Tab-separated table of N, CA, C and O in Angstrom:
chain	number	residue	atom	x	y	z
A	59	MET	N	-41.991	7.884	-5.722
A	59	MET	CA	-40.714	7.223	-5.550
A	59	MET	C	-40.609	6.081	-6.560
A	59	MET	O	-41.501	5.267	-6.685
A	60	VAL	N	-39.478	6.030	-7.222
A	60	VAL	CA	-39.228	5.015	-8.231
A	60	VAL	C	-38.764	3.738	-7.539
A	60	VAL	O	-38.046	3.773	-6.547
A	61	ASP	N	-39.189	2.595	-8.057
A	61	ASP	CA	-38.786	1.317	-7.487
A	61	ASP	C	-37.608	0.764	-8.284
A	61	ASP	O	-37.725	0.476	-9.470
A	62	PHE	N	-36.456	0.656	-7.621
A	62	PHE	CA	-35.247	0.132	-8.252
A	62	PHE	C	-34.950	-1.243	-7.697
A	62	PHE	O	-35.228	-1.531	-6.540
A	63	ASP	N	-34.345	-2.095	-8.512
A	63	ASP	CA	-33.868	-3.360	-7.951
A	63	ASP	C	-32.537	-3.076	-7.247
A	63	ASP	O	-31.972	-1.986	-7.364
A	64	ASP	N	-32.046	-4.054	-6.521
A	64	ASP	CA	-30.864	-3.837	-5.691
A	64	ASP	C	-29.611	-3.493	-6.501
A	64	ASP	O	-28.782	-2.701	-6.060
A	65	ARG	N	-29.463	-4.078	-7.665
A	65	ARG	CA	-28.296	-3.764	-8.494
A	65	ARG	C	-28.310	-2.303	-8.924
A	65	ARG	O	-27.284	-1.628	-8.903
A	66	GLU	N	-29.502	-1.827	-9.301
A	66	GLU	CA	-29.632	-0.426	-9.694
A	66	GLU	C	-29.393	0.494	-8.492
A	66	GLU	O	-28.716	1.521	-8.618
A	67	LEU	N	-29.933	0.108	-7.342
A	67	LEU	CA	-29.724	0.909	-6.129
A	67	LEU	C	-28.244	1.012	-5.793
A	67	LEU	O	-27.743	2.095	-5.476
A	68	LEU	N	-27.556	-0.112	-5.843
A	68	LEU	CA	-26.143	-0.120	-5.523
A	68	LEU	C	-25.358	0.751	-6.509
A	68	LEU	O	-24.478	1.516	-6.105
A	69	ALA	N	-25.684	0.661	-7.774
A	69	ALA	CA	-25.006	1.486	-8.786
A	69	ALA	C	-25.253	2.967	-8.516
A	69	ALA	O	-24.328	3.786	-8.596
A	70	LEU	N	-26.494	3.310	-8.160
A	70	LEU	CA	-26.816	4.708	-7.856
A	70	LEU	C	-26.132	5.168	-6.568
A	70	LEU	O	-25.671	6.311	-6.479
A	71	LEU	N	-26.067	4.295	-5.592
A	71	LEU	CA	-25.357	4.628	-4.352
A	71	LEU	C	-23.893	4.933	-4.647
A	71	LEU	O	-23.329	5.897	-4.115
A	72	LYS	N	-23.287	4.119	-5.485
A	72	LYS	CA	-21.878	4.305	-5.824
A	72	LYS	C	-21.646	5.611	-6.573
A	72	LYS	O	-20.536	6.123	-6.607
A	73	GLN	N	-22.721	6.167	-7.128
A	73	GLN	CA	-22.649	7.483	-7.774
A	73	GLN	C	-22.954	8.595	-6.763
A	73	GLN	O	-22.930	9.773	-7.097
A	74	GLY	N	-23.262	8.205	-5.511
A	74	GLY	CA	-23.524	9.182	-4.460
A	74	GLY	C	-24.965	9.661	-4.382
A	74	GLY	O	-25.239	10.724	-3.823
A	75	SER	N	-25.903	8.885	-4.901
A	75	SER	CA	-27.306	9.280	-4.933
A	75	SER	C	-27.959	9.187	-3.553
A	75	SER	O	-28.107	8.097	-2.987
A	76	LEU	N	-28.359	10.336	-3.023
A	76	LEU	CA	-29.075	10.377	-1.750
A	76	LEU	C	-30.455	9.740	-1.893
A	76	LEU	O	-30.929	9.065	-0.982
A	77	GLU	N	-31.071	9.888	-3.051
A	77	GLU	CA	-32.378	9.266	-3.301
A	77	GLU	C	-32.275	7.743	-3.207
A	77	GLU	O	-33.127	7.082	-2.620
A	78	ALA	N	-31.223	7.188	-3.762
A	78	ALA	CA	-31.019	5.730	-3.701
A	78	ALA	C	-30.842	5.293	-2.248
A	78	ALA	O	-31.362	4.254	-1.839
A	79	TYR	N	-30.129	6.081	-1.458
A	79	TYR	CA	-29.933	5.770	-0.040
A	79	TYR	C	-31.275	5.787	0.690
A	79	TYR	O	-31.576	4.889	1.477
A	80	GLU	N	-32.098	6.768	0.423
A	80	GLU	CA	-33.423	6.856	1.049
A	80	GLU	C	-34.304	5.676	0.656
A	80	GLU	O	-35.017	5.109	1.487
A	81	ILE	N	-34.248	5.289	-0.606
A	81	ILE	CA	-35.021	4.135	-1.083
A	81	ILE	C	-34.533	2.868	-0.390
A	81	ILE	O	-35.333	2.046	0.065
A	82	LEU	N	-33.217	2.718	-0.305
A	82	LEU	CA	-32.634	1.561	0.369
A	82	LEU	C	-33.105	1.496	1.819
A	82	LEU	O	-33.517	0.435	2.301
A	83	PHE	N	-33.073	2.628	2.499
A	83	PHE	CA	-33.514	2.689	3.891
A	83	PHE	C	-34.972	2.262	4.026
A	83	PHE	O	-35.313	1.416	4.844
A	84	LYS	N	-35.827	2.848	3.199
A	84	LYS	CA	-37.262	2.535	3.266
A	84	LYS	C	-37.545	1.082	2.897
A	84	LYS	O	-38.450	0.459	3.436
A	85	LYS	N	-36.760	0.544	1.995
A	85	LYS	CA	-36.967	-0.823	1.524
A	85	LYS	C	-36.573	-1.860	2.575
A	85	LYS	O	-37.236	-2.890	2.721
A	86	TYR	N	-35.489	-1.601	3.324
A	86	TYR	CA	-34.944	-2.633	4.198
A	86	TYR	C	-34.998	-2.354	5.698
A	86	TYR	O	-34.816	-3.275	6.489
A	87	TYR	N	-35.233	-1.126	6.104
A	87	TYR	CA	-35.154	-0.794	7.526
A	87	TYR	C	-36.034	-1.690	8.389
A	87	TYR	O	-35.565	-2.314	9.342
A	88	SER	N	-37.305	-1.776	8.081
A	88	SER	CA	-38.233	-2.570	8.906
A	88	SER	C	-37.872	-4.047	8.912
A	88	SER	O	-37.914	-4.704	9.962
A	89	LEU	N	-37.517	-4.577	7.766
A	89	LEU	CA	-37.148	-5.994	7.680
A	89	LEU	C	-35.885	-6.295	8.483
A	89	LEU	O	-35.801	-7.316	9.163
A	90	LEU	N	-34.922	-5.391	8.421
A	90	LEU	CA	-33.684	-5.594	9.171
A	90	LEU	C	-33.913	-5.453	10.678
A	90	LEU	O	-33.330	-6.191	11.466
A	91	CYS	N	-34.795	-4.524	11.057
A	91	CYS	CA	-35.145	-4.383	12.481
A	91	CYS	C	-35.817	-5.657	12.982
A	91	CYS	O	-35.543	-6.112	14.100
A	92	LEU	N	-36.664	-6.236	12.174
A	92	LEU	CA	-37.327	-7.483	12.547
A	92	LEU	C	-36.300	-8.593	12.732
A	92	LEU	O	-36.333	-9.317	13.732
A	93	GLN	N	-35.381	-8.724	11.793
A	93	GLN	CA	-34.329	-9.743	11.906
A	93	GLN	C	-33.505	-9.513	13.168
A	93	GLN	O	-33.233	-10.452	13.924
A	94	ALA	N	-33.116	-8.279	13.425
A	94	ALA	CA	-32.303	-7.968	14.600
A	94	ALA	C	-33.076	-8.244	15.887
A	94	ALA	O	-32.519	-8.767	16.856
A	95	ASN	N	-34.349	-7.928	15.883
A	95	ASN	CA	-35.166	-8.148	17.079
A	95	ASN	C	-35.348	-9.635	17.373
A	95	ASN	O	-35.388	-10.049	18.529
A	96	ILE	N	-35.442	-10.439	16.339
A	96	ILE	CA	-35.535	-11.894	16.528
A	96	ILE	C	-34.281	-12.403	17.239
A	96	ILE	O	-34.357	-13.237	18.133
A	97	LEU	N	-33.125	-11.876	16.864
A	97	LEU	CA	-31.876	-12.312	17.476
A	97	LEU	C	-31.656	-11.710	18.860
A	97	LEU	O	-31.217	-12.393	19.776
A	98	LEU	N	-31.963	-10.418	19.010
A	98	LEU	CA	-31.651	-9.721	20.261
A	98	LEU	C	-32.784	-9.749	21.282
A	98	LEU	O	-32.547	-9.549	22.473
A	99	LYS	N	-34.008	-9.941	20.781
A	99	LYS	CA	-35.195	-9.922	21.640
A	99	LYS	C	-35.292	-8.615	22.428
A	99	LYS	O	-35.653	-8.593	23.604
A	100	ASN	N	-34.953	-7.520	21.738
A	100	ASN	CA	-34.987	-6.197	22.349
A	100	ASN	C	-35.184	-5.173	21.232
A	100	ASN	O	-34.284	-4.982	20.401
A	101	ASP	N	-36.353	-4.530	21.209
A	101	ASP	CA	-36.670	-3.587	20.136
A	101	ASP	C	-35.667	-2.450	20.031
A	101	ASP	O	-35.221	-2.108	18.936
A	102	ALA	N	-35.326	-1.852	21.156
A	102	ALA	CA	-34.431	-0.690	21.144
A	102	ALA	C	-33.039	-1.072	20.626
A	102	ALA	O	-32.468	-0.356	19.781
A	103	GLU	N	-32.494	-2.170	21.109
A	103	GLU	CA	-31.174	-2.608	20.639
A	103	GLU	C	-31.221	-2.966	19.157
A	103	GLU	O	-30.284	-2.666	18.417
A	104	ALA	N	-32.300	-3.597	18.737
A	104	ALA	CA	-32.440	-3.976	17.325
A	104	ALA	C	-32.437	-2.731	16.442
A	104	ALA	O	-31.724	-2.678	15.433
A	105	GLU	N	-33.212	-1.729	16.818
A	105	GLU	CA	-33.259	-0.491	16.040
A	105	GLU	C	-31.900	0.201	16.036
A	105	GLU	O	-31.477	0.732	15.012
A	106	ASP	N	-31.215	0.193	17.176
A	106	ASP	CA	-29.886	0.815	17.245
A	106	ASP	C	-28.916	0.153	16.283
A	106	ASP	O	-28.166	0.834	15.579
A	107	VAL	N	-28.921	-1.172	16.248
A	107	VAL	CA	-28.019	-1.909	15.357
A	107	VAL	C	-28.283	-1.523	13.897
A	107	VAL	O	-27.355	-1.221	13.149
A	108	VAL	N	-29.541	-1.502	13.521
A	108	VAL	CA	-29.896	-1.205	12.127
A	108	VAL	C	-29.606	0.258	11.796
A	108	VAL	O	-29.055	0.570	10.733
A	109	GLN	N	-29.946	1.159	12.703
A	109	GLN	CA	-29.679	2.581	12.454
A	109	GLN	C	-28.185	2.846	12.313
A	109	GLN	O	-27.764	3.584	11.425
A	110	GLU	N	-27.392	2.235	13.187
A	110	GLU	CA	-25.938	2.408	13.091
A	110	GLU	C	-25.406	1.904	11.759
A	110	GLU	O	-24.526	2.524	11.155
A	111	LEU	N	-25.945	0.791	11.289
A	111	LEU	CA	-25.529	0.266	9.993
A	111	LEU	C	-25.834	1.270	8.881
A	111	LEU	O	-24.969	1.577	8.053
A	112	PHE	N	-27.042	1.804	8.872
A	112	PHE	CA	-27.408	2.742	7.811
A	112	PHE	C	-26.585	4.030	7.882
A	112	PHE	O	-26.205	4.584	6.842
A	113	VAL	N	-26.284	4.487	9.078
A	113	VAL	CA	-25.439	5.677	9.219
A	113	VAL	C	-24.057	5.394	8.642
A	113	VAL	O	-23.507	6.203	7.883
A	114	GLU	N	-23.496	4.241	8.986
A	114	GLU	CA	-22.176	3.887	8.476
A	114	GLU	C	-22.176	3.670	6.967
A	114	GLU	O	-21.200	4.014	6.291
A	115	ILE	N	-23.244	3.107	6.450
A	115	ILE	CA	-23.325	2.909	4.998
A	115	ILE	C	-23.139	4.233	4.287
A	115	ILE	O	-22.402	4.332	3.303
A	116	TRP	N	-23.786	5.282	4.796
A	116	TRP	CA	-23.702	6.579	4.130
A	116	TRP	C	-22.445	7.352	4.531
A	116	TRP	O	-21.684	7.800	3.681
A	117	ASP	N	-22.206	7.478	5.841
A	117	ASP	CA	-21.086	8.309	6.306
A	117	ASP	C	-19.729	7.736	5.911
A	117	ASP	O	-18.828	8.474	5.524
A	118	LYS	N	-19.585	6.426	6.039
A	118	LYS	CA	-18.302	5.798	5.717
A	118	LYS	C	-18.245	5.281	4.286
A	118	LYS	O	-17.274	4.638	3.892
A	119	LYS	N	-19.324	5.548	3.554
A	119	LYS	CA	-19.412	5.134	2.144
A	119	LYS	C	-19.137	3.636	1.965
A	119	LYS	O	-18.453	3.201	1.045
A	120	ILE	N	-19.695	2.849	2.877
A	120	ILE	CA	-19.527	1.400	2.832
A	120	ILE	C	-20.049	0.833	1.512
A	120	ILE	O	-19.521	-0.157	1.010
A	121	TYR	N	-21.051	1.471	0.949
A	121	TYR	CA	-21.650	0.977	-0.293
A	121	TYR	C	-20.627	0.843	-1.413
A	121	TYR	O	-20.797	0.045	-2.319
A	122	LYS	N	-19.547	1.594	-1.334
A	122	LYS	CA	-18.524	1.518	-2.382
A	122	LYS	C	-17.794	0.182	-2.371
A	122	LYS	O	-17.179	-0.203	-3.354
A	123	HIS	N	-17.847	-0.515	-1.242
A	123	HIS	CA	-17.114	-1.767	-1.095
A	123	HIS	C	-18.009	-3.006	-1.194
A	123	HIS	O	-17.516	-4.118	-1.040
A	124	ILE	N	-19.284	-2.803	-1.440
A	124	ILE	CA	-20.199	-3.937	-1.556
A	124	ILE	C	-20.109	-4.462	-2.985
A	124	ILE	O	-20.366	-3.734	-3.942
A	125	ASP	N	-19.727	-5.729	-3.102
A	125	ASP	CA	-19.567	-6.302	-4.445
A	125	ASP	C	-20.407	-7.562	-4.630
A	125	ASP	O	-20.186	-8.337	-5.549
A	126	ARG	N	-21.360	-7.761	-3.720
A	126	ARG	CA	-22.253	-8.910	-3.844
A	126	ARG	C	-23.678	-8.398	-3.703
A	126	ARG	O	-23.917	-7.207	-3.772
A	127	SER	N	-24.590	-9.270	-3.474
A	127	SER	CA	-25.985	-8.888	-3.317
A	127	SER	C	-26.141	-7.889	-2.170
A	127	SER	O	-25.666	-8.126	-1.060
A	128	LEU	N	-26.781	-6.786	-2.447
A	128	LEU	CA	-27.028	-5.757	-1.440
A	128	LEU	C	-27.855	-6.313	-0.289
A	128	LEU	O	-27.530	-6.106	0.885
A	129	LYS	N	-28.890	-7.052	-0.630
A	129	LYS	CA	-29.759	-7.658	0.380
A	129	LYS	C	-28.961	-8.624	1.264
A	129	LYS	O	-29.060	-8.581	2.492
A	130	ALA	N	-28.162	-9.473	0.650
A	130	ALA	CA	-27.356	-10.431	1.402
A	130	ALA	C	-26.370	-9.698	2.304
A	130	ALA	O	-26.165	-10.087	3.459
A	131	TYR	N	-25.764	-8.639	1.796
A	131	TYR	CA	-24.826	-7.860	2.596
A	131	TYR	C	-25.518	-7.288	3.832
A	131	TYR	O	-25.004	-7.387	4.948
A	132	LEU	N	-26.687	-6.677	3.638
A	132	LEU	CA	-27.410	-6.053	4.750
A	132	LEU	C	-27.805	-7.079	5.803
A	132	LEU	O	-27.582	-6.878	7.007
A	133	TYR	N	-28.389	-8.192	5.357
A	133	TYR	CA	-28.836	-9.217	6.306
A	133	TYR	C	-27.656	-9.846	7.048
A	133	TYR	O	-27.716	-10.061	8.253
A	134	CYS	N	-26.592	-10.133	6.336
A	134	CYS	CA	-25.415	-10.748	6.952
A	134	CYS	C	-24.769	-9.778	7.950
A	134	CYS	O	-24.370	-10.187	9.053
A	135	THR	N	-24.679	-8.521	7.591
A	135	THR	CA	-24.073	-7.523	8.473
A	135	THR	C	-24.899	-7.334	9.735
A	135	THR	O	-24.347	-7.280	10.838
A	136	VAL	N	-26.207	-7.255	9.589
A	136	VAL	CA	-27.065	-7.106	10.769
A	136	VAL	C	-26.948	-8.335	11.667
A	136	VAL	O	-26.816	-8.219	12.888
A	137	LYS	N	-26.948	-9.508	11.070
A	137	LYS	CA	-26.810	-10.739	11.864
A	137	LYS	C	-25.492	-10.741	12.628
A	137	LYS	O	-25.467	-11.017	13.835
A	138	ASN	N	-24.408	-10.414	11.965
A	138	ASN	CA	-23.101	-10.411	12.618
A	138	ASN	C	-23.014	-9.365	13.727
A	138	ASN	O	-22.464	-9.623	14.798
A	139	ARG	N	-23.581	-8.203	13.480
A	139	ARG	CA	-23.566	-7.160	14.508
A	139	ARG	C	-24.414	-7.565	15.716
A	139	ARG	O	-24.044	-7.270	16.856
A	140	CYS	N	-25.510	-8.227	15.468
A	140	CYS	CA	-26.347	-8.711	16.575
A	140	CYS	C	-25.607	-9.774	17.384
A	140	CYS	O	-25.631	-9.747	18.620
A	141	LEU	N	-24.968	-10.706	16.690
A	141	LEU	CA	-24.224	-11.754	17.391
A	141	LEU	C	-23.079	-11.154	18.211
A	141	LEU	O	-22.827	-11.582	19.342
A	142	ASN	N	-22.417	-10.146	17.665
A	142	ASN	CA	-21.355	-9.464	18.422
A	142	ASN	C	-21.914	-8.761	19.651
A	142	ASN	O	-21.293	-8.780	20.719
A	143	LEU	N	-23.084	-8.152	19.507
A	143	LEU	CA	-23.719	-7.477	20.643
A	143	LEU	C	-24.142	-8.484	21.706
A	143	LEU	O	-23.981	-8.231	22.911
A	144	ILE	N	-24.637	-9.628	21.279
A	144	ILE	CA	-25.010	-10.690	22.233
A	144	ILE	C	-23.773	-11.131	23.016
A	144	ILE	O	-23.821	-11.270	24.242
A	145	LYS	N	-22.655	-11.330	22.325
A	145	LYS	CA	-21.413	-11.718	23.001
A	145	LYS	C	-20.969	-10.636	23.982
A	145	LYS	O	-20.550	-10.936	25.105
A	146	LYS	N	-21.039	-9.392	23.549
A	146	LYS	CA	-20.636	-8.277	24.403
A	146	LYS	C	-21.514	-8.203	25.653
A	146	LYS	O	-21.008	-8.051	26.767
A	147	ASN	N	-22.824	-8.330	25.463
A	147	ASN	CA	-23.751	-8.279	26.599
A	147	ASN	C	-23.521	-9.446	27.554
A	147	ASN	O	-23.609	-9.292	28.776
A	148	LYS	N	-23.213	-10.613	27.005
A	148	LYS	CA	-22.945	-11.783	27.845
A	148	LYS	C	-21.687	-11.547	28.684
A	148	LYS	O	-21.660	-11.855	29.880
A	149	LEU	N	-20.672	-10.993	28.075
A	149	LEU	CA	-19.435	-10.705	28.785
A	149	LEU	C	-19.683	-9.683	29.900
A	149	LEU	O	-19.176	-9.842	31.016
A	150	ILE	N	-20.478	-8.677	29.622
A	150	ILE	CA	-20.807	-7.675	30.643
A	150	ILE	C	-21.546	-8.328	31.809
A	150	ILE	O	-21.228	-8.068	32.975
A	151	ARG	N	-22.521	-9.183	31.495
A	151	ARG	CA	-23.264	-9.875	32.566
A	151	ARG	C	-22.326	-10.745	33.407
A	151	ARG	O	-22.435	-10.784	34.633
A	152	GLU	N	-21.412	-11.441	32.740
A	152	GLU	CA	-20.465	-12.296	33.469
A	152	GLU	C	-19.558	-11.467	34.378
A	152	GLU	O	-19.290	-11.855	35.513
A	153	ARG	N	-19.115	-10.333	33.890
A	153	ARG	CA	-18.258	-9.469	34.708
A	153	ARG	C	-19.021	-8.889	35.895
A	153	ARG	O	-18.475	-8.790	36.995
A	154	LEU	N	-20.269	-8.500	35.656
A	154	LEU	CA	-21.084	-7.978	36.754
A	154	LEU	C	-21.338	-9.052	37.805
A	154	LEU	O	-21.279	-8.790	39.009
A	155	LYS	N	-21.602	-10.264	37.353
A	155	LYS	CA	-21.829	-11.370	38.278
A	155	LYS	C	-20.572	-11.634	39.099
A	155	LYS	O	-20.634	-11.819	40.325
A	156	SER	N	-19.438	-11.635	38.431
A	156	SER	CA	-18.170	-11.852	39.123
A	156	SER	C	-17.917	-10.736	40.133
A	156	SER	O	-17.475	-10.992	41.262
A	157	TYR	N	-18.207	-9.526	39.744
A	157	TYR	CA	-18.039	-8.383	40.644
A	157	TYR	C	-18.951	-8.524	41.859
A	157	TYR	O	-18.524	-8.322	43.000
A	158	ASP	N	-20.215	-8.863	41.611
A	158	ASP	CA	-21.174	-9.057	42.707
A	158	ASP	C	-20.707	-10.155	43.660
A	158	ASP	O	-20.803	-10.012	44.880
A	159	GLU	N	-20.203	-11.243	43.105
A	159	GLU	CA	-19.703	-12.339	43.944
A	159	GLU	C	-18.502	-11.892	44.767
A	159	GLU	O	-18.380	-12.234	45.949
A	160	THR	N	-17.641	-11.112	44.164
A	160	THR	CA	-16.466	-10.593	44.875
A	160	THR	C	-16.901	-9.669	46.012
A	160	THR	O	-16.370	-9.752	47.121
A	161	GLN	N	-17.882	-8.836	45.743
A	161	GLN	CA	-18.364	-7.903	46.762
A	161	GLN	C	-19.047	-8.631	47.903
A	161	GLN	O	-18.879	-8.276	49.067
A	162	SER	N	-19.828	-9.657	47.594
A	162	SER	CA	-20.521	-10.391	48.657
A	162	SER	C	-19.530	-11.196	49.489
A	162	SER	O	-19.732	-11.409	50.684
A	163	THR	N	-18.448	-11.655	48.884
A	163	THR	CA	-17.403	-12.379	49.607
A	163	THR	C	-16.685	-11.462	50.600
A	163	THR	O	-16.371	-11.851	51.708
A	164	LYS	N	-16.468	-10.209	50.186
A	164	LYS	CA	-15.800	-9.241	51.040
A	164	LYS	C	-16.649	-8.882	52.259
A	164	LYS	O	-16.130	-8.580	53.312
A	165	LYS	N	-17.970	-8.903	52.106
A	165	LYS	CA	-18.878	-8.554	53.193
A	165	LYS	C	-18.967	-9.656	54.251
A	165	LYS	O	-19.209	-9.398	55.405
A	166	ASP	N	-18.782	-10.890	53.828
A	166	ASP	CA	-18.882	-12.013	54.755
A	166	ASP	C	-17.611	-12.086	55.602
A	166	ASP	O	-16.507	-12.122	55.075
A	167	PRO	N	-17.744	-12.129	56.953
A	167	PRO	CA	-16.566	-12.203	57.813
A	167	PRO	C	-15.929	-13.565	57.817
A	167	PRO	O	-16.381	-14.565	57.517
């Protein structure tokens, strides 16, 4: 496997290179999972966030719209997705708590 810098990888991705995508995945997957896990404190959720990002990068051709540092884009996107997931999970917990409180109130005569 050839070692490309991020600018070369991005240029190859924009040409549709599957090899460049595989190199990008191998280069950043573990590091991004680590970053996501630090924020989420959950291995499975962290891996899901990173895997979804990589799927979207290829399927939705997100790489065509990246015009800054590839590394910065990946780290920033993972961070934002983790923060959104934290907010979503917090909202779910709050709704469940509210539901539980409503149910316990109904049981009390």
